[in-house]
Coordinates of C-alpha atoms and ligand atoms in Angstrom, one line a residue:
M2 CA 25.0 -17.4 18.0
P3 CA 24.8 -16.5 21.5
D4 CA 21.4 -15.7 23.4
S5 CA 23.1 -15.1 26.4
L6 CA 22.1 -10.6 26.4
P7 CA 19.6 -10.2 29.0
P8 CA 16.0 -9.4 27.5
Q9 CA 14.6 -5.6 26.7
R10 CA 11.0 -4.6 27.3
T11 CA 8.9 -2.1 25.6
Q12 CA 5.1 -1.2 25.3
V13 CA 4.9 -2.1 21.6
A14 CA 7.3 -4.2 19.3
I15 CA 6.5 -3.5 16.4
I16 CA 7.9 -5.6 13.2
G17 CA 8.6 -3.4 10.1
A18 CA 9.9 -0.5 9.0
G19 CA 7.1 0.1 6.1
P20 CA 4.3 2.8 5.9
A21 CA 2.5 0.6 8.2
G22 CA 5.3 -0.3 10.6
L23 CA 6.4 3.6 11.1
I24 CA 3.0 5.5 10.9
L25 CA 1.8 3.7 14.1
A26 CA 5.0 4.1 15.7
Q27 CA 4.3 8.2 14.9
L28 CA 0.9 7.3 16.3
L29 CA 1.9 5.6 19.8
H30 CA 4.6 8.3 20.4
Q31 CA 1.9 11.1 20.2
H32 CA -0.4 8.7 22.7
G33 CA 2.5 8.4 25.0
V34 CA 3.1 4.8 24.3
D35 CA 6.9 3.6 23.7
N36 CA 7.7 1.8 21.2
V37 CA 10.3 0.2 19.2
I38 CA 10.6 -0.4 15.3
L39 CA 12.9 -4.3 14.4
E40 CA 13.3 -3.6 10.4
A41 CA 15.1 -6.8 9.0
K42 CA 16.7 -4.5 6.0
D43 CA 19.1 -2.1 6.3
R44 CA 18.0 1.9 6.4
G45 CA 19.7 2.8 2.7
Y46 CA 17.4 -0.1 1.4
V47 CA 14.1 0.7 2.8
E48 CA 14.0 4.0 1.7
A49 CA 15.0 2.9 -2.2
R50 CA 12.5 0.4 -2.2
I51 CA 10.2 1.7 -4.8
R52 CA 6.3 0.5 -4.9
A53 CA 3.1 3.0 -4.6
G54 CA 2.9 6.5 -5.5
V55 CA -0.3 7.2 -5.2
L56 CA -1.6 8.3 -1.6
E57 CA -5.8 9.6 -0.8
Q58 CA -6.2 13.3 0.9
G59 CA -6.8 11.0 4.5
T60 CA -3.5 9.6 4.1
V61 CA -1.8 13.1 3.0
D62 CA -4.1 14.4 6.1
L63 CA -2.6 11.8 8.4
L64 CA 1.0 12.1 7.1
H65 CA 0.8 16.1 7.7
Q66 CA -1.2 15.7 11.1
I67 CA 1.9 13.6 12.7
G68 CA 4.5 16.4 11.1
A69 CA 5.7 14.0 8.2
G70 CA 4.0 16.7 5.5
E71 CA 6.4 19.2 5.0
R72 CA 8.0 17.5 2.0
L73 CA 5.5 16.3 0.6
A74 CA 3.3 19.6 0.4
R75 CA 6.0 21.1 -1.8
E76 CA 7.2 18.5 -3.7
A77 CA 3.7 16.1 -4.1
L78 CA 2.1 16.0 -7.6
V79 CA -2.0 16.9 -6.6
H80 CA -4.2 15.1 -9.2
D81 CA -8.2 16.6 -9.4
S82 CA -8.6 13.7 -13.0
F83 CA -7.6 10.1 -14.0
E84 CA -7.6 8.7 -17.4
L85 CA -9.6 5.8 -18.6
R86 CA -8.6 5.1 -22.3
V87 CA -10.5 2.4 -24.7
D88 CA -10.6 1.9 -28.3
R89 CA -8.1 4.7 -28.8
Q90 CA -10.3 7.6 -26.7
R91 CA -9.2 9.2 -23.8
H92 CA -11.9 10.3 -21.2
I93 CA -11.7 12.2 -17.7
I94 CA -13.1 11.2 -15.0
K95 CA -13.3 14.3 -13.1
I96 CA -12.3 12.5 -9.0
Q97 CA -12.3 16.3 -7.0
D98 CA -15.3 17.3 -9.0
L99 CA -17.3 14.2 -9.1
A100 CA -15.7 12.8 -5.3
G101 CA -14.9 16.2 -3.9
A102 CA -11.0 14.8 -2.9
P103 CA -7.9 14.8 -5.1
M104 CA -5.0 12.0 -5.5
T105 CA -1.3 12.8 -4.5
V106 CA 1.1 11.9 -6.1
Y107 CA 4.3 11.0 -3.7
G108 CA 6.6 7.9 -3.9
Q109 CA 6.2 5.7 -1.4
Q110 CA 10.1 5.6 -0.5
E111 CA 9.9 9.6 -0.2
V112 CA 6.9 9.1 2.3
V113 CA 9.2 6.2 4.4
K114 CA 12.3 8.9 4.2
D115 CA 10.3 11.5 5.6
L116 CA 9.2 9.2 8.3
I117 CA 12.2 7.9 9.3
A118 CA 13.5 11.2 9.0
L119 CA 11.2 12.6 11.6
R120 CA 11.9 9.4 14.2
V121 CA 15.9 9.1 13.9
E122 CA 16.8 12.7 13.1
K123 CA 13.8 14.7 14.8
Q124 CA 12.8 13.0 17.7
R125 CA 16.5 11.1 18.4
E126 CA 14.6 7.5 18.9
Q127 CA 15.1 4.6 16.5
V128 CA 14.5 2.5 13.8
L129 CA 16.4 -1.0 14.3
F130 CA 17.6 -1.8 11.0
D131 CA 19.6 -4.5 9.9
A132 CA 17.8 -6.5 13.0
P133 CA 15.2 -9.4 11.4
V134 CA 12.8 -11.2 14.1
L135 CA 13.4 -14.9 13.7
H136 CA 10.7 -16.4 15.6
I137 CA 7.3 -13.9 18.3
A138 CA 6.7 -16.4 21.7
D139 CA 4.1 -16.6 23.4
P140 CA 1.9 -14.2 21.0
A141 CA -1.3 -15.2 22.7
G142 CA -0.3 -15.8 26.7
E143 CA 0.2 -12.8 28.5
R144 CA 4.3 -11.8 28.6
P145 CA 5.1 -12.6 24.2
S146 CA 8.2 -11.5 22.9
V147 CA 10.2 -11.6 19.8
V148 CA 13.2 -13.0 19.4
Y149 CA 15.6 -10.6 16.6
E150 CA 18.9 -10.7 15.4
H151 CA 21.2 -8.1 15.2
G152 CA 25.2 -6.7 15.4
G153 CA 25.7 -10.6 15.1
Q154 CA 24.0 -11.6 18.4
R155 CA 20.4 -12.7 19.3
H156 CA 17.7 -10.4 21.1
T157 CA 14.7 -11.0 23.3
L158 CA 12.6 -7.9 23.2
I159 CA 9.4 -8.3 25.6
A160 CA 6.0 -6.1 25.0
D161 CA 3.0 -5.9 26.0
V162 CA 1.6 -5.9 22.6
I163 CA 3.4 -7.6 19.2
V164 CA 2.4 -5.3 16.0
A165 CA 3.6 -7.7 12.7
A166 CA 3.5 -5.3 9.9
D167 CA 6.3 -6.9 8.1
G168 CA 4.6 -7.2 5.1
F169 CA 3.3 -10.1 2.9
H170 CA 6.2 -12.4 3.8
G171 CA 6.9 -11.5 7.3
V172 CA 6.8 -14.0 10.1
G173 CA 3.8 -12.6 11.8
R174 CA 1.1 -14.0 9.9
N175 CA 2.7 -17.1 9.9
T176 CA 3.2 -17.7 13.8
I177 CA -0.4 -17.6 14.1
P178 CA -1.9 -20.8 13.9
N179 CA -3.8 -22.4 10.7
S180 CA -7.0 -23.5 12.4
M181 CA -7.5 -19.8 13.8
L182 CA -6.6 -17.7 10.3
K183 CA -9.4 -18.1 7.7
Q184 CA -7.2 -16.7 4.9
Y185 CA -9.2 -15.8 1.2
Q186 CA -6.4 -15.4 -2.1
R187 CA -6.9 -15.4 -5.8
D188 CA -3.9 -15.0 -8.1
Y189 CA -4.4 -13.4 -11.9
P190 CA -2.8 -15.3 -14.0
F191 CA -0.5 -12.1 -15.1
A192 CA 1.5 -9.3 -13.5
W193 CA 2.6 -6.0 -14.1
L194 CA 5.9 -4.8 -15.6
G195 CA 6.6 -1.4 -14.0
I196 CA 9.6 1.1 -14.9
M197 CA 10.7 4.7 -13.7
A198 CA 12.0 6.4 -16.7
D199 CA 14.2 9.7 -16.5
V200 CA 11.5 11.9 -18.9
A201 CA 8.8 14.4 -18.0
P202 CA 5.1 12.6 -18.0
S203 CA 3.6 12.8 -21.2
A204 CA 0.4 13.5 -18.8
D205 CA -0.4 15.5 -15.9
H206 CA -2.4 12.4 -14.4
V207 CA -2.7 8.9 -14.3
I208 CA -4.0 7.5 -17.2
Y209 CA -4.8 3.7 -17.7
S210 CA -5.3 2.6 -21.0
R211 CA -7.1 -0.7 -21.9
H212 CA -5.7 -2.8 -25.0
T213 CA -6.4 -5.7 -26.4
D214 CA -2.5 -6.8 -25.4
G215 CA -3.1 -5.9 -22.1
L216 CA -3.4 -2.6 -19.6
G217 CA -0.9 0.1 -20.3
M218 CA -0.5 2.7 -17.6
L219 CA 1.0 6.1 -17.3
S220 CA 2.0 7.2 -13.9
M221 CA 5.0 10.2 -12.6
R222 CA 6.9 10.5 -9.9
S223 CA 7.8 14.7 -10.8
P224 CA 8.0 16.5 -13.2
T225 CA 11.0 14.9 -14.8
L226 CA 10.5 11.2 -13.4
S227 CA 7.5 8.9 -15.5
R228 CA 6.5 5.4 -13.7
L229 CA 5.4 3.3 -16.2
Y230 CA 3.1 -0.4 -16.0
L231 CA 2.4 -2.7 -18.8
Q232 CA -0.2 -6.1 -17.8
V233 CA 2.2 -8.9 -18.8
D234 CA 3.0 -13.0 -17.7
R235 CA 3.3 -14.1 -14.5
G236 CA 6.6 -14.5 -14.7
A237 CA 7.8 -12.4 -16.9
T238 CA 11.8 -11.4 -16.7
R239 CA 13.7 -8.8 -18.0
E240 CA 15.7 -10.7 -20.6
Q241 CA 12.2 -11.2 -22.4
W242 CA 11.3 -7.3 -21.9
P243 CA 14.4 -5.6 -23.3
D244 CA 14.2 -1.5 -23.1
E245 CA 13.0 -1.2 -27.3
R246 CA 9.8 -3.8 -26.6
I247 CA 8.8 -2.2 -23.4
W248 CA 8.8 1.2 -25.6
E249 CA 7.0 -0.4 -28.0
H250 CA 4.3 -1.9 -25.8
L251 CA 4.0 1.5 -24.1
H252 CA 3.4 3.3 -27.1
R253 CA 1.0 0.8 -28.8
R254 CA -1.3 0.1 -25.5
L255 CA -1.3 4.3 -24.9
A256 CA -2.0 5.1 -28.5
A257 CA -4.7 8.2 -28.9
D258 CA -6.6 9.0 -31.6
D259 CA -5.8 12.4 -31.1
G260 CA -2.3 12.3 -31.3
W261 CA -1.2 12.1 -27.7
R262 CA 2.4 11.5 -27.6
L263 CA 4.1 9.3 -25.1
N264 CA 7.6 10.7 -24.0
E265 CA 10.9 8.3 -23.9
G266 CA 13.5 8.3 -21.5
P267 CA 16.1 5.9 -20.0
I268 CA 14.6 3.0 -18.0
I269 CA 16.3 3.5 -14.3
E270 CA 14.3 0.6 -12.6
F271 CA 12.9 -1.8 -13.8
S272 CA 10.3 -4.6 -11.5
V273 CA 7.7 -7.3 -12.3
A274 CA 5.0 -7.5 -9.5
P275 CA 2.6 -11.0 -9.7
I276 CA -1.0 -9.3 -8.9
K277 CA -2.8 -10.8 -5.9
A278 CA -5.6 -10.5 -3.5
F279 CA -5.2 -12.2 -0.3
V280 CA -6.8 -11.1 3.4
A281 CA -6.3 -13.3 6.5
E282 CA -9.0 -13.2 9.1
P283 CA -8.7 -12.0 12.0
M284 CA -6.3 -9.5 12.4
R285 CA -5.5 -10.4 15.7
Y286 CA -4.1 -13.1 17.7
G287 CA -4.1 -12.4 21.4
R288 CA -1.6 -9.5 21.5
L289 CA -0.1 -10.3 18.4
F290 CA -2.2 -7.9 15.9
L291 CA -1.2 -7.9 12.0
A292 CA -1.3 -4.8 10.1
G293 CA -1.0 -3.4 6.3
D294 CA 0.3 -5.8 3.8
A295 CA 1.1 -8.8 6.3
A296 CA -3.2 -8.8 6.5
H297 CA -3.8 -8.6 3.0
I298 CA -2.9 -7.7 -0.2
V299 CA -4.8 -6.4 -3.0
P300 CA -4.6 -5.5 -6.7
P301 CA -2.6 -2.5 -7.3
T302 CA -4.9 -1.4 -9.9
G303 CA -6.6 1.9 -8.1
A304 CA -3.3 2.5 -6.3
K305 CA -5.3 1.1 -2.8
G306 CA -2.3 -0.9 -0.9
L307 CA -0.9 1.6 0.8
N308 CA -3.6 3.4 1.8
L309 CA -5.3 0.8 3.1
A310 CA -2.0 0.0 5.6
V311 CA -2.4 3.3 6.7
R312 CA -5.9 3.1 8.0
D313 CA -5.0 -0.3 10.1
V314 CA -2.6 1.5 12.2
Q315 CA -4.8 4.5 12.6
V316 CA -8.0 2.3 14.0
L317 CA -4.8 0.3 15.8
A318 CA -3.5 3.1 17.3
P319 CA -5.8 4.3 19.7
A320 CA -7.1 0.9 20.5
L321 CA -3.3 -0.1 21.4
A322 CA -3.2 3.2 23.8
A323 CA -6.4 1.8 25.7
L324 CA -5.2 -1.3 26.5
I325 CA -2.0 -0.2 27.2
K326 CA -2.9 2.9 29.4
D327 CA -6.2 2.0 30.6
N328 CA -6.3 -0.9 30.8
D329 CA -9.6 -0.5 28.5
S330 CA -9.4 -3.6 25.9
R331 CA -12.5 -3.0 24.0
L332 CA -11.6 -1.3 21.1
A333 CA -8.4 -3.7 21.0
D334 CA -11.0 -6.6 20.8
K335 CA -13.0 -4.3 17.9
Y336 CA -9.4 -3.8 15.8
S337 CA -10.0 -7.0 13.4
E338 CA -13.4 -6.1 12.6
Q339 CA -13.3 -2.4 12.2
C340 CA -10.3 -3.0 9.9
L341 CA -11.8 -6.0 7.8
K342 CA -15.0 -3.6 6.8
H343 CA -12.5 -1.1 5.0
V344 CA -10.4 -4.2 3.6
W345 CA -12.9 -6.1 2.0
W346 CA -14.2 -2.6 0.4
A347 CA -10.9 -2.1 -0.8
E348 CA -10.5 -5.8 -2.1
Y349 CA -13.7 -5.1 -3.5
F350 CA -12.5 -1.9 -5.3
S351 CA -9.4 -3.0 -6.8
C352 CA -10.4 -6.5 -8.2
W353 CA -13.3 -4.7 -10.0
M354 CA -10.9 -2.1 -11.6
T355 CA -8.5 -4.9 -12.2
E356 CA -10.9 -6.5 -14.3
L357 CA -11.9 -3.3 -15.8
V358 CA -9.1 -2.9 -17.2
H359 CA -7.1 -5.3 -17.5
T360 CA -7.3 -8.3 -20.5
A361 CA -7.9 -11.9 -19.7
D362 CA -8.1 -15.0 -21.4
D363 CA -11.6 -15.7 -21.1
P364 CA -13.7 -14.5 -24.2
M365 CA -17.0 -13.9 -22.4
A366 CA -15.3 -12.3 -19.5
Q367 CA -13.3 -10.1 -21.9
A368 CA -16.4 -8.7 -23.4
L369 CA -18.7 -8.3 -20.3
A370 CA -15.4 -5.8 -19.2
L371 CA -15.3 -3.4 -22.3
A372 CA -19.4 -3.2 -22.4
E373 CA -18.7 -2.4 -18.4
L374 CA -16.2 0.0 -19.0
R375 CA -18.2 1.9 -22.0
T376 CA -21.5 1.8 -19.3
V377 CA -18.5 3.4 -16.7
I378 CA -17.3 6.4 -19.6
S379 CA -20.6 7.3 -20.3
R380 CA -23.6 7.3 -17.1
R381 CA -22.2 10.0 -14.6
G382 CA -23.6 7.7 -12.1
A383 CA -21.3 5.2 -12.5
Q384 CA -18.0 7.4 -12.7
T385 CA -19.3 9.3 -9.1
L386 CA -19.0 5.7 -8.1
L387 CA -15.8 4.9 -9.4
A388 CA -14.1 8.8 -8.4
E389 CA -15.6 8.1 -4.7
N390 CA -14.1 4.5 -4.3
Y391 CA -10.8 6.3 -6.5
V392 CA -10.1 8.6 -3.5
G393 CA -11.1 6.4 -1.2
V394 CA -14.3 8.7 0.8
S395 CA -15.6 6.1 2.4
A396 CA -14.6 3.8 4.8
R397 CA -12.0 6.4 6.7
P398 CA -11.5 6.2 10.0
P399 CA -11.2 10.6 10.7
A400 CA -7.3 11.4 11.0
S401 CA -7.1 12.1 14.6
V402 CA -9.2 10.4 17.2
T403 CA -8.3 10.0 20.8
A404 CA -9.3 6.2 22.0
S405 CA -12.6 7.9 23.7
E406 CA -13.8 9.5 20.8
T407 CA -13.8 6.5 18.8
L408 CA -15.3 4.3 21.1
A409 CA -17.7 7.3 21.5
R410 CA -18.4 6.9 17.9
L411 CA -18.4 2.9 18.3
T412 CA -20.7 2.1 20.8
Ligands
LIG501 P1 5.7 -3.1 3.2 O1 5.9 -2.3 2.5 O2 5.9 -4.4 3.1 O3 6.7 -3.1 4.4 C1 6.9 -4.4 5.2 C2 8.6 -3.9 6.1 O4 8.3 -5.5 7.3 C3 9.6 -4.1 5.1 O5 10.4 -3.0 5.3 C4 10.2 -4.9 5.0 O6 11.6 -5.5 5.1 C5 9.7 -5.9 6.9 N1 10.1 -6.9 7.5 C6 9.7 -8.4 6.8 N2 9.8 -9.4 7.2 C7 10.3 -8.8 8.4 C8 10.8 -9.6 9.8 N3 10.9 -11.3 9.8 N4 11.7 -8.6 10.4 C9 11.5 -7.6 10.2 N5 11.5 -7.2 9.4 C10 11.0 -7.5 8.4 N6 -0.4 1.4 -2.7 C11 -1.0 2.3 -3.1 O7 -1.4 2.7 -2.0 N7 -0.2 3.2 -3.8 C12 0.3 2.7 -4.9 O8 0.0 3.1 -6.3 C13 0.5 1.1 -5.1 N8 1.6 0.9 -6.1 C14 1.9 -0.6 -5.5 C15 2.7 -0.7 -7.0 C16 3.9 -1.9 -7.0 C17 4.1 -1.9 -8.6 C18 3.7 -2.9 -5.9 C19 4.3 -4.6 -5.3 C20 2.5 -2.4 -4.6 C21 2.1 -1.3 -4.6 N9 1.0 -0.5 -3.9 C22 0.2 0.1 -3.6 C23 1.2 -1.4 -2.8 C24 2.7 -1.1 -1.1 O9 3.2 -0.4 -1.7 C25 2.0 -1.8 -0.3 O10 0.7 -2.4 0.2 C26 2.2 -0.9 1.2 O11 4.2 -1.3 0.7 C27 2.3 -2.1 1.9 O12 3.3 -1.6 3.4 P2 3.0 -2.0 5.1 O13 4.0 -0.7 5.6 O14 2.4 -2.7 5.2 O15 4.5 -3.0 4.2
LIG502 C1 0.5 4.4 -9.4 C2 0.8 2.8 -8.8 C3 -1.1 2.3 -9.1 O1 -1.1 1.0 -8.3 C4 -1.9 3.2 -9.5 O2 -3.4 2.2 -9.5 C5 -1.9 4.2 -10.5 C6 -0.3 4.9 -10.1 C7 1.6 4.1 -9.1 O3 3.1 3.8 -9.2 O4 2.5 5.2 -9.2

């Protein structure tokens, strides 16, 4: 492939048009910092990728603040509670009452569509789709650059700073020498089988049901679309899980003694996601910064992944603005340390909640988790802590901050 084109320049090269990359681009735009987003896949693929669906209030506030909240305000479902089910009994955790904030259900792909439309159609700026980054050069030097492919040619983009918001399998983290990174990983022996079903949700809140066969979960995307999950073995396949088996398990695992019924409908999407926890420290190497899933993965129970990615870029944007516009590196130097506080909080909470509602082979672990779950549902203090962690009131940076405000807070 020819590499004859002259190099391009920008202030921040962002790898990845997931939530982290797209929100960072908007925040930098507000700070007056030029940026280019390079995305490996095409627009249709990125906009159709079904993943998260539960947003913390801080994430919702930020989306409004950057001008991406219009459709969300109309279409999102706001929940003031969620449910824990155990021994066929229903226990409502009133998050709004206990922790003072709701959770909002709005599909990640809708967030991504709104962010792309804002940048491309409204601001007439580009997201470079079909542009996989192949290589990051000189990340620790003064003139880092990325080499990417687009339109059958190889291009070089020189930047002041490179942000790898390129997900768990991206190139960013792998560019950092192993000796400079400490990596923590836990692989759970199970996966989440997720389906989207074309049927009205059977409840107006999210339900986590602990069952001897494994977790059964009900969520939703709209008044006519249900999102359901089952704990299954790692490596489970569609062949092993025909529609009838999925519904049979969902009915069984979500059953309640009060006659609650699960609505069935056509399955329009199916996926299996292995469950893991992962953290890479630090989240920076010279002029290369990691954000979102590129640096950390939480088990999905508790819905923290997308919200965590948003927290990272909220911290990163003012830091990069100060670094690039004022040559002030103080915030950038604190980026990793500041993020790792909220990252480890989310890891702790997500792993804790995972163990609470999933079944394990170890009978002792099983019995302890059940005892803990029974404590949570019977003690208001325990419910308050759960609710506060669930809505994410702790460890969130303020929605709108200037670099000097942030510095004043930190120093
Ligand atoms: P991504 O969304 O992975 O985006 C990275 C982007 O980088 C992608 O578009 C990718 O194509 C691109 N890319 C990769 N490599 C390159 C390259 N070399 N060059 C250019 N581009 C590249 N989180 C929640 O908060 N709430 C939930 O309810 C929730 N539920 C979940 C349910 C499931 C089943 C799963 C799998 C995840 C869930 N999550 C949830 C997690 C959430 O989806 C992720 O944490 C979130 O997508 C992270 O965003 P990101 O921008 O960091 O990464
Ligand atoms: C959803 C995902 C989660 O991880 C969770 O804890 C609750 C709901 C969802 O996709 O709707």
